[in-house]
Short mmCIF file of C-alpha atoms in Angstrom, two decimals:
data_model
loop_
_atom_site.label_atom_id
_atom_site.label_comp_id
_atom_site.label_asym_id
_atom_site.label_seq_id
_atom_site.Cartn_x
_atom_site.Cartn_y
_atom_site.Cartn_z
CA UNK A 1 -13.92 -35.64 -22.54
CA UNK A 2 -16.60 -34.44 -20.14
CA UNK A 3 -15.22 -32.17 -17.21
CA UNK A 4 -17.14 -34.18 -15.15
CA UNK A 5 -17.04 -38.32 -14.24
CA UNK A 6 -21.10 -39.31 -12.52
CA UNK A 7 -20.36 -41.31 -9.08
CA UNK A 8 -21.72 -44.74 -8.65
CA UNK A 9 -23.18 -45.83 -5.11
CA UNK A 10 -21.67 -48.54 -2.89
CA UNK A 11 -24.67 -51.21 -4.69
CA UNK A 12 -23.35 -50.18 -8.41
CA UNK A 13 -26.42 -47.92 -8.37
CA UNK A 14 -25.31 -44.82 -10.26
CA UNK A 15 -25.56 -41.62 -7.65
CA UNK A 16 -27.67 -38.92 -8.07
CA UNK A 17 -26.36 -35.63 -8.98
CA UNK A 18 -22.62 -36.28 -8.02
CA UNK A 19 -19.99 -35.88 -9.95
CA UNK A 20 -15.94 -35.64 -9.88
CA UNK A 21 -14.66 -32.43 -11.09
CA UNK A 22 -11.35 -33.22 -13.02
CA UNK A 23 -10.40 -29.17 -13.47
CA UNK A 24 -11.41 -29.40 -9.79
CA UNK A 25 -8.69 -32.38 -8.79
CA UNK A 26 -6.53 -30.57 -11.64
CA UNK A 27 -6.27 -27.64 -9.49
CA UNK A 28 -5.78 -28.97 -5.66
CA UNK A 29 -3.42 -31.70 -6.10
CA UNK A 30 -1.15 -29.23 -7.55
CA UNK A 31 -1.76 -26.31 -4.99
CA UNK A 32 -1.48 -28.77 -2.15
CA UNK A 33 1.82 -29.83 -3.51
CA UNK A 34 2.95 -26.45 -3.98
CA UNK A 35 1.63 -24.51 -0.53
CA UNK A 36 3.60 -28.13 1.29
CA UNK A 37 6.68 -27.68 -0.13
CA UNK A 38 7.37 -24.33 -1.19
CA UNK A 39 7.94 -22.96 1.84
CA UNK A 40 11.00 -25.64 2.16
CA UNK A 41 12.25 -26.10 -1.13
CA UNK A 42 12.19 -22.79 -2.77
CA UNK A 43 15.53 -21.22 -2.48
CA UNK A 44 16.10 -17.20 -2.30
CA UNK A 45 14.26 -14.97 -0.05
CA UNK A 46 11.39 -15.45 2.09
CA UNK A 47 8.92 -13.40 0.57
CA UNK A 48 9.54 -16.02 -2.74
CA UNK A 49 8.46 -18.89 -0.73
CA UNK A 50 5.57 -17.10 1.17
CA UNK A 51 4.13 -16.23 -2.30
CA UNK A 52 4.27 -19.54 -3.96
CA UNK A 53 2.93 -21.14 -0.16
CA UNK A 54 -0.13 -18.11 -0.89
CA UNK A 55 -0.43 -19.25 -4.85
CA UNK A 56 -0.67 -22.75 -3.80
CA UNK A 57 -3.29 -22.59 -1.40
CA UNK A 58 -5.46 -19.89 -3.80
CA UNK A 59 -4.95 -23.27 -6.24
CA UNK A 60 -6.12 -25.66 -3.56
CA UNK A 61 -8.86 -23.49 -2.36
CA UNK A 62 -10.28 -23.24 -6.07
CA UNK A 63 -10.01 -26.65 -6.86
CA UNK A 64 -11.39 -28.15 -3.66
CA UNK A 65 -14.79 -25.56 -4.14
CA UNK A 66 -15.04 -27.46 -7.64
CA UNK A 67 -14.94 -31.38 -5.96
CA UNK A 68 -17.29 -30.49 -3.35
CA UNK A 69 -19.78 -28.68 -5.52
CA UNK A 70 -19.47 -31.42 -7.61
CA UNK A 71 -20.03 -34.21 -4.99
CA UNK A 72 -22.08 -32.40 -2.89
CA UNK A 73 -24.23 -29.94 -4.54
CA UNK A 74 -24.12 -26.38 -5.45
CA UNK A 75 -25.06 -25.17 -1.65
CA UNK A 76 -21.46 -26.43 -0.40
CA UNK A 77 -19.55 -24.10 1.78
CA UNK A 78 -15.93 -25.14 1.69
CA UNK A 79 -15.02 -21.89 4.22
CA UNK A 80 -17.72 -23.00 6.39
CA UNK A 81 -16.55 -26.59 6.65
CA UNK A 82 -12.79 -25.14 7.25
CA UNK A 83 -13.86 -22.53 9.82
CA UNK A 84 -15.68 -25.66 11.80
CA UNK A 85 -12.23 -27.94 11.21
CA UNK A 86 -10.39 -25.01 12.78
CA UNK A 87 -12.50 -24.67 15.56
CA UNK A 88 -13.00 -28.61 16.53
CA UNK A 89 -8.90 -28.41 16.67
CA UNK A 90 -8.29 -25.61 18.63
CA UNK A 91 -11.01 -26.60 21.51
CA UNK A 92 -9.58 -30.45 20.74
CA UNK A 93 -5.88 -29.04 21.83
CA UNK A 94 -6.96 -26.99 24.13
CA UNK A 95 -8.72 -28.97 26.35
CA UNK A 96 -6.15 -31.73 26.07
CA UNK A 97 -3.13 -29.88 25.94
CA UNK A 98 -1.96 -31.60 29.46
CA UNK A 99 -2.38 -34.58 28.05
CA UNK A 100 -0.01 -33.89 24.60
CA UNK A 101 3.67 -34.17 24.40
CA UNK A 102 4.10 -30.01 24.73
CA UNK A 103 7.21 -28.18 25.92
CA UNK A 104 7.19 -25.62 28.86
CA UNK A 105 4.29 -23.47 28.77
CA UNK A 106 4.46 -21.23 32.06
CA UNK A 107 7.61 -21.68 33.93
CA UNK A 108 10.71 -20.06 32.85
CA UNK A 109 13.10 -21.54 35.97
CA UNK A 110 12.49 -24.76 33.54
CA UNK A 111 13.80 -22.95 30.34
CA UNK A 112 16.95 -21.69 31.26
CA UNK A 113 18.67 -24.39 28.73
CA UNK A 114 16.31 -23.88 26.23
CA UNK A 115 16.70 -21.47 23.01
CA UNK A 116 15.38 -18.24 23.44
CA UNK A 117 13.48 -16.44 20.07
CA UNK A 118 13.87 -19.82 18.34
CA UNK A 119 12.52 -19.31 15.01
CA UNK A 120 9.54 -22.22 13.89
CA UNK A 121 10.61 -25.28 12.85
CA UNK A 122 8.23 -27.85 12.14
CA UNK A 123 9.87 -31.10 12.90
CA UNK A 124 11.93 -29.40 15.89
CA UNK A 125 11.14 -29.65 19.49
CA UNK A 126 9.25 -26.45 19.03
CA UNK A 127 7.53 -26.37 15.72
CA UNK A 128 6.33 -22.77 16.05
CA UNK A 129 9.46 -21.62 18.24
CA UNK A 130 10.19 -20.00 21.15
CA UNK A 131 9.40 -16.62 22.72
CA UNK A 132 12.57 -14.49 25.01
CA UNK A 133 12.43 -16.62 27.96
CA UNK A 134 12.37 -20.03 25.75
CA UNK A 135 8.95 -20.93 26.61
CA UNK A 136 7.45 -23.12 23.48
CA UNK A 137 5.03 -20.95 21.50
CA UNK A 138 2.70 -24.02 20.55
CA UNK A 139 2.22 -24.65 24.12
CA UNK A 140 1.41 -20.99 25.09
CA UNK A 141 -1.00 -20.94 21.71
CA UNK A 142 -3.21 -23.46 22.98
CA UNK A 143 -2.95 -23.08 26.85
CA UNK A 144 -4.17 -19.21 26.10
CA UNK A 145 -6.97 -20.54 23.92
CA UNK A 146 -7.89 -22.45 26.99
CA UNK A 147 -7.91 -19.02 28.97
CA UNK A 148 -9.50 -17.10 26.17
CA UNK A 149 -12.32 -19.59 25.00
CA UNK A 150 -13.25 -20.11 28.93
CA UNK A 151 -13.51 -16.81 29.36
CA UNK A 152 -15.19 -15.85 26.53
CA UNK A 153 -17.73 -18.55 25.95
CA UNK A 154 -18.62 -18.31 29.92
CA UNK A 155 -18.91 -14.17 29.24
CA UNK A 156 -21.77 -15.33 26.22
CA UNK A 157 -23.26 -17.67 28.66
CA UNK A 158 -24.04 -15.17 31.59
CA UNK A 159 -25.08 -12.50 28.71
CA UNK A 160 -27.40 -15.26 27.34
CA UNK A 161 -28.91 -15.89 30.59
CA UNK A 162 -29.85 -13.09 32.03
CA UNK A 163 -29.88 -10.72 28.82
CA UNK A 164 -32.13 -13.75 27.53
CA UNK A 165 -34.61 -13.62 30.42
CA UNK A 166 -34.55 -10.01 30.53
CA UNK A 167 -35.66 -9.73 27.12
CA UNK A 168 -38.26 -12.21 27.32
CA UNK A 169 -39.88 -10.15 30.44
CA UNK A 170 -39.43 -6.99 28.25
CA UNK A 171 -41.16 -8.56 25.22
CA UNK A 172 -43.55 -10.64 26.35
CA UNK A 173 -45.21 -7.92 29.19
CA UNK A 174 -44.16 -4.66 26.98
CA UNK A 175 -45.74 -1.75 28.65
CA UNK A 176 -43.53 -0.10 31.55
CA UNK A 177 -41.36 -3.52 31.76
CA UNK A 178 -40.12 -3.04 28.18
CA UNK A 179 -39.74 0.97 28.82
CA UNK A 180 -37.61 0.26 31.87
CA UNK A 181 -35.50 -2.27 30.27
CA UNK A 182 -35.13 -0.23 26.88
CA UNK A 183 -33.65 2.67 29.19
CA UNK A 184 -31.09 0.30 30.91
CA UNK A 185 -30.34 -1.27 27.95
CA UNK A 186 -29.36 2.35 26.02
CA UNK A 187 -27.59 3.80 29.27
CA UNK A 188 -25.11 0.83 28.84
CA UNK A 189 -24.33 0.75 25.61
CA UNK A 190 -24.13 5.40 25.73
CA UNK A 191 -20.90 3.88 27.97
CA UNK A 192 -18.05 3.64 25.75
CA UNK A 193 -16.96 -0.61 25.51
CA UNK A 194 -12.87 0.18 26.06
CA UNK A 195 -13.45 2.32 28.76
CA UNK A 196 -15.82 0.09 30.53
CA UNK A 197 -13.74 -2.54 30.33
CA UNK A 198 -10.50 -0.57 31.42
CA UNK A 199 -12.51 0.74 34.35
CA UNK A 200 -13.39 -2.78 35.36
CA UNK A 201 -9.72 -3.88 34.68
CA UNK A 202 -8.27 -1.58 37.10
CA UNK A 203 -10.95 -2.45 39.76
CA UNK A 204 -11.58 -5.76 39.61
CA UNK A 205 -8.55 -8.57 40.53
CA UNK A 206 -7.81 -9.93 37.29
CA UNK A 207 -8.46 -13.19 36.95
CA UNK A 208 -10.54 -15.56 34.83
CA UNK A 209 -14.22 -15.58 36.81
CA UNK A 210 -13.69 -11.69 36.89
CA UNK A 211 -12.36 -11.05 33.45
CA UNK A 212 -15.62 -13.70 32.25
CA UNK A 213 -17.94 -11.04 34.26
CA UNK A 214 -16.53 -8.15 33.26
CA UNK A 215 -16.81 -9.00 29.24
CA UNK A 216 -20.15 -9.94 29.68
CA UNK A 217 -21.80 -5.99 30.23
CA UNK A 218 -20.71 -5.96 26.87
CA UNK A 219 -22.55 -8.83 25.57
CA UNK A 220 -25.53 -8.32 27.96
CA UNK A 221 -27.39 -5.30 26.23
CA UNK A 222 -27.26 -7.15 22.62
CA UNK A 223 -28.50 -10.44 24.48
CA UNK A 224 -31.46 -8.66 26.13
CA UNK A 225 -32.17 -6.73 22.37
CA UNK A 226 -31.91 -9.93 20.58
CA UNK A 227 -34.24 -12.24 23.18
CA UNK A 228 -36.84 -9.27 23.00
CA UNK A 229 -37.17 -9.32 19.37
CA UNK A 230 -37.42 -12.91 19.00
CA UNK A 231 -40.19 -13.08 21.81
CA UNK A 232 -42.11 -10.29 20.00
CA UNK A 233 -41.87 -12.74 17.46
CA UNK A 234 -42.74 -15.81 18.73
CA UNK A 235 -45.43 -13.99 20.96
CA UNK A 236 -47.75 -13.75 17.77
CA UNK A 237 -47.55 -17.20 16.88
CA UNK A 238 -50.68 -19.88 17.16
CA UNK A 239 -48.80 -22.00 19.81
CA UNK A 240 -48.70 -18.82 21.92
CA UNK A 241 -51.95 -18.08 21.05
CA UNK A 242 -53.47 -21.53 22.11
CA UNK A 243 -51.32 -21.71 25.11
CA UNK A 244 -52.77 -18.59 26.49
CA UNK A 245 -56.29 -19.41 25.51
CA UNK A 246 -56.21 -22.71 27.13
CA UNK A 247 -55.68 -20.99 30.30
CA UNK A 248 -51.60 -21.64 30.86
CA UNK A 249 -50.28 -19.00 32.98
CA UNK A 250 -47.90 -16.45 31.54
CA UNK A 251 -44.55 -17.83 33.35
CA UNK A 252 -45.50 -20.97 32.12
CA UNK A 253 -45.97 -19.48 28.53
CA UNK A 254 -42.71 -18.01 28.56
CA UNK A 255 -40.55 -20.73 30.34
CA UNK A 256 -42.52 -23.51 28.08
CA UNK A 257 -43.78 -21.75 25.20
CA UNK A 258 -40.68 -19.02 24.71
CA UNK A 259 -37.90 -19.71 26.14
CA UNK A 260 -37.45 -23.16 23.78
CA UNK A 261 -37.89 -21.15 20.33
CA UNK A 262 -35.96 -18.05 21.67
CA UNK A 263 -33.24 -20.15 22.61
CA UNK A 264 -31.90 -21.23 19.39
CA UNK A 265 -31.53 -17.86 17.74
CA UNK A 266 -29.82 -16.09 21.16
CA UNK A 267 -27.46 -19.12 20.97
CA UNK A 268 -26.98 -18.23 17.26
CA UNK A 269 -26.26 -14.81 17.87
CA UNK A 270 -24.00 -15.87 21.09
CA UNK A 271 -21.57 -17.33 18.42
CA UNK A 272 -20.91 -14.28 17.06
CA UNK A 273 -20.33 -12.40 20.61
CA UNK A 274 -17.90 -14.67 20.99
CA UNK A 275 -15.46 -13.43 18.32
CA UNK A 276 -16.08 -9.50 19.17
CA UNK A 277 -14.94 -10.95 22.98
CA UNK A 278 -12.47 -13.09 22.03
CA UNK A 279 -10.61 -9.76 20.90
CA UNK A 280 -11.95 -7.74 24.13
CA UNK A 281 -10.15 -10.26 25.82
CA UNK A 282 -7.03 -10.42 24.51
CA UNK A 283 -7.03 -6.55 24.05
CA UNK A 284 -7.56 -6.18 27.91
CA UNK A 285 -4.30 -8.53 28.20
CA UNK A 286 -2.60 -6.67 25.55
CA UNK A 287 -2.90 -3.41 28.23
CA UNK A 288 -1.77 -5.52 30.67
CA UNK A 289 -5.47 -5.70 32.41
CA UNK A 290 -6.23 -9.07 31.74
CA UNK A 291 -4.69 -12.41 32.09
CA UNK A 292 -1.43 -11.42 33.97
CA UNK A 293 2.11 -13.03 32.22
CA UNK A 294 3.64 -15.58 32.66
CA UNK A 295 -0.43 -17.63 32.20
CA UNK A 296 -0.41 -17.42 28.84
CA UNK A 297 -2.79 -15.51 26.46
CA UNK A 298 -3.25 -14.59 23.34
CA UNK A 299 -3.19 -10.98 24.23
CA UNK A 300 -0.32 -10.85 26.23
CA UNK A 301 1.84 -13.06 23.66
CA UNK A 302 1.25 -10.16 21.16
CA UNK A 303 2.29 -7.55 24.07
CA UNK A 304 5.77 -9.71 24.09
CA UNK A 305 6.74 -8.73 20.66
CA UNK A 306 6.10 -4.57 21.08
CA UNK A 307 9.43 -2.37 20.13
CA UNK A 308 12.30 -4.28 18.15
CA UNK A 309 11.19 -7.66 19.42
CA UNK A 310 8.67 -8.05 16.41
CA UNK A 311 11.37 -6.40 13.52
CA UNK A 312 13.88 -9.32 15.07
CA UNK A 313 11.43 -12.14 15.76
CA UNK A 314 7.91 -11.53 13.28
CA UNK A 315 7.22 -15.05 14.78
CA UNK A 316 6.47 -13.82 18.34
CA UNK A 317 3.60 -11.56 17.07
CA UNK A 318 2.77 -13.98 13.88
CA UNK A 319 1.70 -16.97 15.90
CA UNK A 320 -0.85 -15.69 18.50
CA UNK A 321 -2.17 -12.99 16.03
CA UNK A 322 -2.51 -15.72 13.11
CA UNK A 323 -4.22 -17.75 15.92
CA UNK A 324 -6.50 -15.07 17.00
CA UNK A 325 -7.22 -13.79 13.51
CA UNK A 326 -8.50 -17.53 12.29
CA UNK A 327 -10.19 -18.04 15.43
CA UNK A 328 -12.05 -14.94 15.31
CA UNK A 329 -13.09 -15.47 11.52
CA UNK A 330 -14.50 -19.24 12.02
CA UNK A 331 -16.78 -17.90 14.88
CA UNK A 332 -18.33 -15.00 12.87
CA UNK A 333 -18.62 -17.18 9.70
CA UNK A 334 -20.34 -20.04 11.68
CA UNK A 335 -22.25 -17.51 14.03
CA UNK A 336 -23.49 -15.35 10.68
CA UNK A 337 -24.70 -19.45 9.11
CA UNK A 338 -26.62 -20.09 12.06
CA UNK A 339 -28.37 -16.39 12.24
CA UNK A 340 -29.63 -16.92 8.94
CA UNK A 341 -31.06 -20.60 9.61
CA UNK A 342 -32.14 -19.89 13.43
CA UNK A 343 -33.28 -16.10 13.22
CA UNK A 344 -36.60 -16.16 12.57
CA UNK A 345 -36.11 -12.03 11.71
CA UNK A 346 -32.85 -13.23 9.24
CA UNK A 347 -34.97 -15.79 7.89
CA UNK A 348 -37.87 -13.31 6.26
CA UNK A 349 -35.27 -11.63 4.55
#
C-alpha cells in the first residue's frame, strides 16, 4: 500500500498534488493522545509524565509536518503557522480579557479567601494557579500581555516613525545629512542598552506612555539603519528615476515614491524589535523599573518567584516565563519570514 492516498476536489475532480500522509496521521493521532493524557494518567513522578507529555508532542509535531506537506506542498511551515496561532490567541485574550470569565487579576483585598500558591489545575477555578496573594495566574498572564504588547508594539511604532523618516532623509539626500545622522545613530548605540534603559527607569515615572518612550531609543537607531538602506535601494530604481525626471519634487518623491516601498520592509523588521523589547520590558519590571506590582507583567510575575518561592512553587516562574519565551519565539520566527519576503536586501541573497 502506497504511503500516500491522492485527494479528490469538492466536484469529484481529483486534486492536484495533494495527498494524505498515512505515516503522517500514524504519527499525530498517537502523539496527540499521548502529550493529552500523560500528564494525567501516568502515575509516579513528575518528571515521568513531563517526558511522555515532551515524546508525545515530538510525535505530533512529526506527523503533522508529514499531512501538511502532503496536502499542502513541500514549502509548508508548520512552526510558522503555530507561532501565528499563538500570537492571534494571546492578542485575542488580551484584548478581551474584561470581557472573559477570569478570576482576580489586581486586587488582593478581593483574595483574601482565595488559595494562595495554588498549583495549576486545568478544570479548577484557576487552571494555571495562583501566585502568594491568591491572585489567578491566567488572569495576570494575559492582563500583562496587554501591558507588554502595548508597550512594546507602540515602542516599534515611534522607532518606525521617526527612525523611518530619518533614514529616508539620510538616504535619499546622502552628503552631510547622511554624515550627521550616521554620527547620531553610532553615539546611541556606543551607549550600553541596560544602562540606558536603567537610567531612564530611575528618571522617568514609570508608567506605560513612558516605559513605550523609553524602549524605543533602543529600537530607533536600527529603524533609521534599516529605512536608509532600503531607500538607497529603492532610490536606484526606474520609478524613482522617472519620478524625478518628470519634474516631481524630492518630498514628493520620498513621501510618494519611498515611503510606500520602504514601508513594508521597516514593518518587517519592526516584528522582530518587538521580541528583543518584549524582553527589555519585562527585564526593566523584573528590576523593579517598569510596570510597578500589583498591574501585572510579565516581568514582575517572574520577580515574584526569586529565593525559595520558585524551589516551592516552579509554577510562579513557569507560567509568565513559558508565556514570554513562546511569545518571544513566534515574533522572531514571523518577523525573520517577512524579512526574507519584504527585504529587498534579504531577498538578493
Amino acid at each position: 500500500m502506497s504511503d500516500f492516498v491522492e485527494f479528490t476536489g469538492p466536484a469529484g475532480s481529483r486534486g492536484r498534488g495533494r495527498y494524505l500522509s498515512w505515516p503522517g496521521l500514524g504519527l499525530a493521532v498517537p502523539g496527540l493522545a499521548l502529550a493529552a493524557l500523560a500528564p494525567a494518567a501516568l502515575p509516579g513522578p513528575g518528571w515521568l509524565s513531563l517526558l511522555a507529555f515532551a515524546v508525545g508532542l515530538g510525535l505530533a509535531y512529526a506527523g503533522l509536518v508529514r499531512l501538511g506537506r502532503g496536502v499542502f506542498g513541500g514549502s509548508f511551515d508548520l512552526m510558522f503557522w503555530l507561532c501565528l496561532a499563538w500570537l492571534v490567541v494571546l492578542v485575542s485574550a488580551a484584548v478581551l480579557a474584561p470581557m472573559l470569565p477570569l478570576g482576580e487579576y489586581h486586587d488582593i483585598a478581593k483574595t483574601i479567601d482565595a488559595p494562595a500558591m495554588a498549583p495549576p489545575a486545568l478544570f479548577s477555578e484557576h487552571p494555571l494557579g495562583t501566585n502568594n496573594f491568591g491572585l489567578d495566574l491566567l488572569a495576570r498572564v494575559l492582563y500583562g500581555a496587554r501591558a507588554s504588547l502595548l508597550v512594546s508594539i507602540g515602542a516599534v511604532a515611534i522607532g518606525m516613525a521617526v527612525g523611518g523618516a530619518i533614514g529616508i532623509l539620510a538616504g535619499y539626500f546622502r552628503r552631510l545629512t547622511d554624515t550627521a545622522v550616521g554620527v547620531a545613530t553610532n553615539s546611541l548605540l556606543a551607549v550600553p542598552p541596560l544602562i540606558l534603559l536603567i537610567a531612564l527607569g530611575t528618571v522617568l515615572e514609570p508608567n506605560l506612555r513612558n516605559i513605550a518612550i523609553a524602549l524605543s531609543l533602543l529600537a530607533l537607531p536600527s529603524m533609521i539603519r534599516m529605512a536608509r538602506a532600503a531607500t538607497l535601494t529603492f532610490a536606484q530604481r526606474e520609478f524613482v528615476l522617472a519620478a524625478t525626471a518628470m519634474g516631481a519634487s524630492r518630498w514628493r518623491v520620498m513621501g510618494r515614491e519611498l515611503l510606500p516601498n520602504v514601508l513594508l520592509p521597516l514593518a518587517s523588521y519592526g516584528m522582530v524589535i518587538v521580541s528583543v523589547l518584549i524582553v527589555a520590558e519585562a527585564s526593566l519590571s523584573f528590576l523593579g523599573l517598569g510596570i510597578q506590582a500589583p498591574d501585572p507583567s510579565w516581568g514582575n510575575m517572574i520577580a515574584e518567584g526569586e529565593g525559595n518561592a520558585f524551589q516551592d512553587h516552579p509554577h510562579i516562574v513557569l507560567v509568565p516565563g513559558v508565556t514570554l519565551f513562546l511569545t518571544v519565539f513566534a515574533f522572531n520566527l514571523i518577523g525573520e519570514k517577512a524579512r526574507k519576503r519584504w527585504d529587498p536586501r534579504q531577498a538578493k541573497l
